[in-house]
Amino acid sequence: MIISMKLHSTRQEIEQVCERIRDFGYKIHAIEGEQRVVIGAVGVGDTTACLESVEAMPQVEKAVRISAPYKFVSKEFHSERTRIRVNGWEIGGDEFIVMAGPCSVESEKQIMQAAEAVAESGAHLLRGGAFKPRTSPYDFQGMETEGLKLLAKAKLATGLGIITEVMSDRDVDLVAEYADILQIGARNMQNFALLKTLGKCSRPVLLKRGMSSTVKELLMSAEYVVAHGNPNVILCERGIRTFETVTRNTCDIAAVAALNELTHLPVILDPSHATGKRSLVPALSRAAVAIGADGLLVEMHPAPEKAMSDGAQSLDIPQFRKMMLDLRPYVDLWKESRVTQAIAAV
Ligand code: PEP
Ligand code: MN
């Protein structure tokens, strides 16, 4: 924080402000200037409360935050990329990770078919929701524990790691028994009780951006999980609400690049929820590779026309296979650029 005093403040007034800053646990780093005194405060604490308190003092002209309010997830404090090991793969490392599968687990036949296609296409993890956050209470809510058991069967059959959503802090232990990554949906990005519980969990967390949340709010939510003890958080851009209606959400592709500047955490794109249209998924997936995302979360269904949720945005198996093949040359370039970046960073 930098605190600028009013012109001609007295020694006593300056000392009062320094005292207040120290009360919040910060150290006074520098006091400069002939006419105007500027105080630098360093340390970790409740910066917002300190700024508000200091700014309310009559001798203070202005108090500003200098470093990001998200300490643990910020690149300012940790410049090296976070790499997260999941079922033999590394997210945030040298591999472009594709997580694919249906929106919801619907039956044994459906999830097995999907899992086989995901594995055969060279993707890395199987997605499938067992607990579904649906806008209408009358819509399919997911198979819950039965769905988790089917995911475990699919994992046994294919060796694929599992990513699935957890909606409530009550279910974290249950879902963590079956999942290799716990997905936090857009609607729960700011469920702070859930985020705190995830901090105590040993599984990596994939945190989706809330549909009306800023990039900074997404980072603050990630900070909750990391500050409560779990450093393994993957961020996911999945489209935000805007005035545009041609797509289900507006894919904020720039957020991927912005996040890569701001945080060391891995960042992936969900082109399915970002667009709501299967025809747009391959193009957005290429964009994700080109912009330097660490991977994709894609919806794919053996029979999208019969899907119980999100059929319109789900690729069928041949479309998914084709997309994976078409992505190869882009992923090869991606790998080259990762190597170049790694060399440049040494
Ligand atoms: C999903 O992945 O199926 C899902 C519900 O996503 P979101 O939370 O991004 O809407
Ligand atoms: Mn979905």
PDB file of N, CA and C and ligand atoms in Angstrom, residues 103 127 132-133 165 183-187 208-209 211 238 248 270 273 297 299 310, ligand 1:
ATOM      1  N   CYS A 103     -22.366 -34.019 -20.559  1.00  0.00           N
ATOM      2  CA  CYS A 103     -22.722 -33.061 -19.508  1.00  0.00           C
ATOM      3  C   CYS A 103     -23.085 -33.847 -18.254  1.00  0.00           C
ATOM      4  N   ARG A 127     -15.083 -36.437 -18.336  1.00  0.00           N
ATOM      5  CA  ARG A 127     -15.983 -35.587 -17.566  1.00  0.00           C
ATOM      6  C   ARG A 127     -17.371 -36.211 -17.564  1.00  0.00           C
ATOM      7  N   LYS A 132     -26.073 -32.307 -10.742  1.00  0.00           N
ATOM      8  CA  LYS A 132     -26.243 -31.299 -11.795  1.00  0.00           C
ATOM      9  C   LYS A 132     -26.931 -30.035 -11.283  1.00  0.00           C
ATOM     10  N   PRO A 133     -26.324 -28.878 -11.516  1.00  0.00           N
ATOM     11  CA  PRO A 133     -26.980 -27.609 -11.154  1.00  0.00           C
ATOM     12  C   PRO A 133     -27.907 -27.188 -12.285  1.00  0.00           C
ATOM     13  N   GLU A 165     -18.597 -32.715 -11.018  1.00  0.00           N
ATOM     14  CA  GLU A 165     -18.957 -31.537 -10.212  1.00  0.00           C
ATOM     15  C   GLU A 165     -19.386 -31.891  -8.793  1.00  0.00           C
ATOM     16  N   GLN A 183     -14.959 -30.544  -9.848  1.00  0.00           N
ATOM     17  CA  GLN A 183     -15.380 -29.376 -10.633  1.00  0.00           C
ATOM     18  C   GLN A 183     -16.324 -28.520  -9.806  1.00  0.00           C
ATOM     19  N   ILE A 184     -16.028 -27.212  -9.787  1.00  0.00           N
ATOM     20  CA  ILE A 184     -16.941 -26.263  -9.138  1.00  0.00           C
ATOM     21  C   ILE A 184     -17.589 -25.471 -10.255  1.00  0.00           C
ATOM     22  N   GLY A 185     -18.893 -25.573 -10.340  1.00  0.00           N
ATOM     23  CA  GLY A 185     -19.617 -24.975 -11.449  1.00  0.00           C
ATOM     24  C   GLY A 185     -19.703 -23.462 -11.333  1.00  0.00           C
ATOM     25  N   ALA A 186     -20.045 -22.849 -12.470  1.00  0.00           N
ATOM     26  CA  ALA A 186     -20.149 -21.392 -12.545  1.00  0.00           C
ATOM     27  C   ALA A 186     -21.065 -20.841 -11.436  1.00  0.00           C
ATOM     28  N   ARG A 187     -22.156 -21.563 -11.182  1.00  0.00           N
ATOM     29  CA  ARG A 187     -23.141 -21.067 -10.201  1.00  0.00           C
ATOM     30  C   ARG A 187     -22.616 -21.116  -8.772  1.00  0.00           C
ATOM     31  N   LYS A 208     -14.772 -23.053 -12.173  1.00  0.00           N
ATOM     32  CA  LYS A 208     -15.308 -22.388 -13.361  1.00  0.00           C
ATOM     33  C   LYS A 208     -15.676 -20.949 -13.026  1.00  0.00           C
ATOM     34  N   ARG A 209     -15.480 -20.086 -14.014  1.00  0.00           N
ATOM     35  CA  ARG A 209     -15.800 -18.667 -13.816  1.00  0.00           C
ATOM     36  C   ARG A 209     -17.315 -18.487 -13.734  1.00  0.00           C
ATOM     37  N   MET A 211     -20.939 -16.880 -14.192  1.00  0.00           N
ATOM     38  CA  MET A 211     -21.417 -16.302 -15.460  1.00  0.00           C
ATOM     39  C   MET A 211     -21.464 -14.768 -15.448  1.00  0.00           C
ATOM     40  N   ARG A 238     -15.608 -20.228 -19.103  1.00  0.00           N
ATOM     41  CA  ARG A 238     -16.729 -20.972 -19.710  1.00  0.00           C
ATOM     42  C   ARG A 238     -17.789 -20.032 -20.297  1.00  0.00           C
ATOM     43  N   ARG A 248     -24.784 -18.994 -26.471  1.00  0.00           N
ATOM     44  CA  ARG A 248     -25.419 -19.161 -25.144  1.00  0.00           C
ATOM     45  C   ARG A 248     -24.773 -18.226 -24.119  1.00  0.00           C
ATOM     46  N   ASP A 270     -13.647 -24.002 -21.587  1.00  0.00           N
ATOM     47  CA  ASP A 270     -14.803 -24.864 -21.850  1.00  0.00           C
ATOM     48  C   ASP A 270     -15.538 -24.254 -23.042  1.00  0.00           C
ATOM     49  N   HIS A 273     -19.900 -24.785 -23.004  1.00  0.00           N
ATOM     50  CA  HIS A 273     -20.785 -23.836 -22.309  1.00  0.00           C
ATOM     51  C   HIS A 273     -20.549 -22.408 -22.804  1.00  0.00           C
ATOM     52  N   LEU A 297     -12.161 -28.363 -21.575  1.00  0.00           N
ATOM     53  CA  LEU A 297     -13.218 -29.182 -20.968  1.00  0.00           C
ATOM     54  C   LEU A 297     -14.344 -29.181 -21.998  1.00  0.00           C
ATOM     55  N   GLU A 299     -17.851 -30.977 -23.939  1.00  0.00           N
ATOM     56  CA  GLU A 299     -18.973 -31.908 -23.827  1.00  0.00           C
ATOM     57  C   GLU A 299     -19.097 -32.750 -25.094  1.00  0.00           C
ATOM     58  N   ASP A 310     -27.802 -30.369 -22.090  1.00  0.00           N
ATOM     59  CA  ASP A 310     -26.794 -29.752 -22.964  1.00  0.00           C
ATOM     60  C   ASP A 310     -26.486 -30.508 -24.260  1.00  0.00           C
TER      61      ASP A 310
HETATM   62  C1  PEP B   1     -21.172 -28.305 -16.736  1.00  0.00           C
HETATM   63  O1  PEP B   1     -19.931 -28.373 -16.862  1.00  0.00           O
HETATM   64  O2  PEP B   1     -21.954 -29.178 -17.183  1.00  0.00           O
HETATM   65  C2  PEP B   1     -21.757 -27.103 -16.128  1.00  0.00           C
HETATM   66  C3  PEP B   1     -22.918 -27.137 -15.485  1.00  0.00           C
HETATM   67  O3  PEP B   1     -20.994 -26.005 -16.337  1.00  0.00           O
HETATM   68  P1  PEP B   1     -21.157 -24.481 -15.800  1.00  0.00           P
HETATM   69  O4  PEP B   1     -21.055 -24.574 -14.319  1.00  0.00           O
HETATM   70  O5  PEP B   1     -20.004 -23.795 -16.452  1.00  0.00           O
HETATM   71  O6  PEP B   1     -22.484 -23.983 -16.283  1.00  0.00           O
END
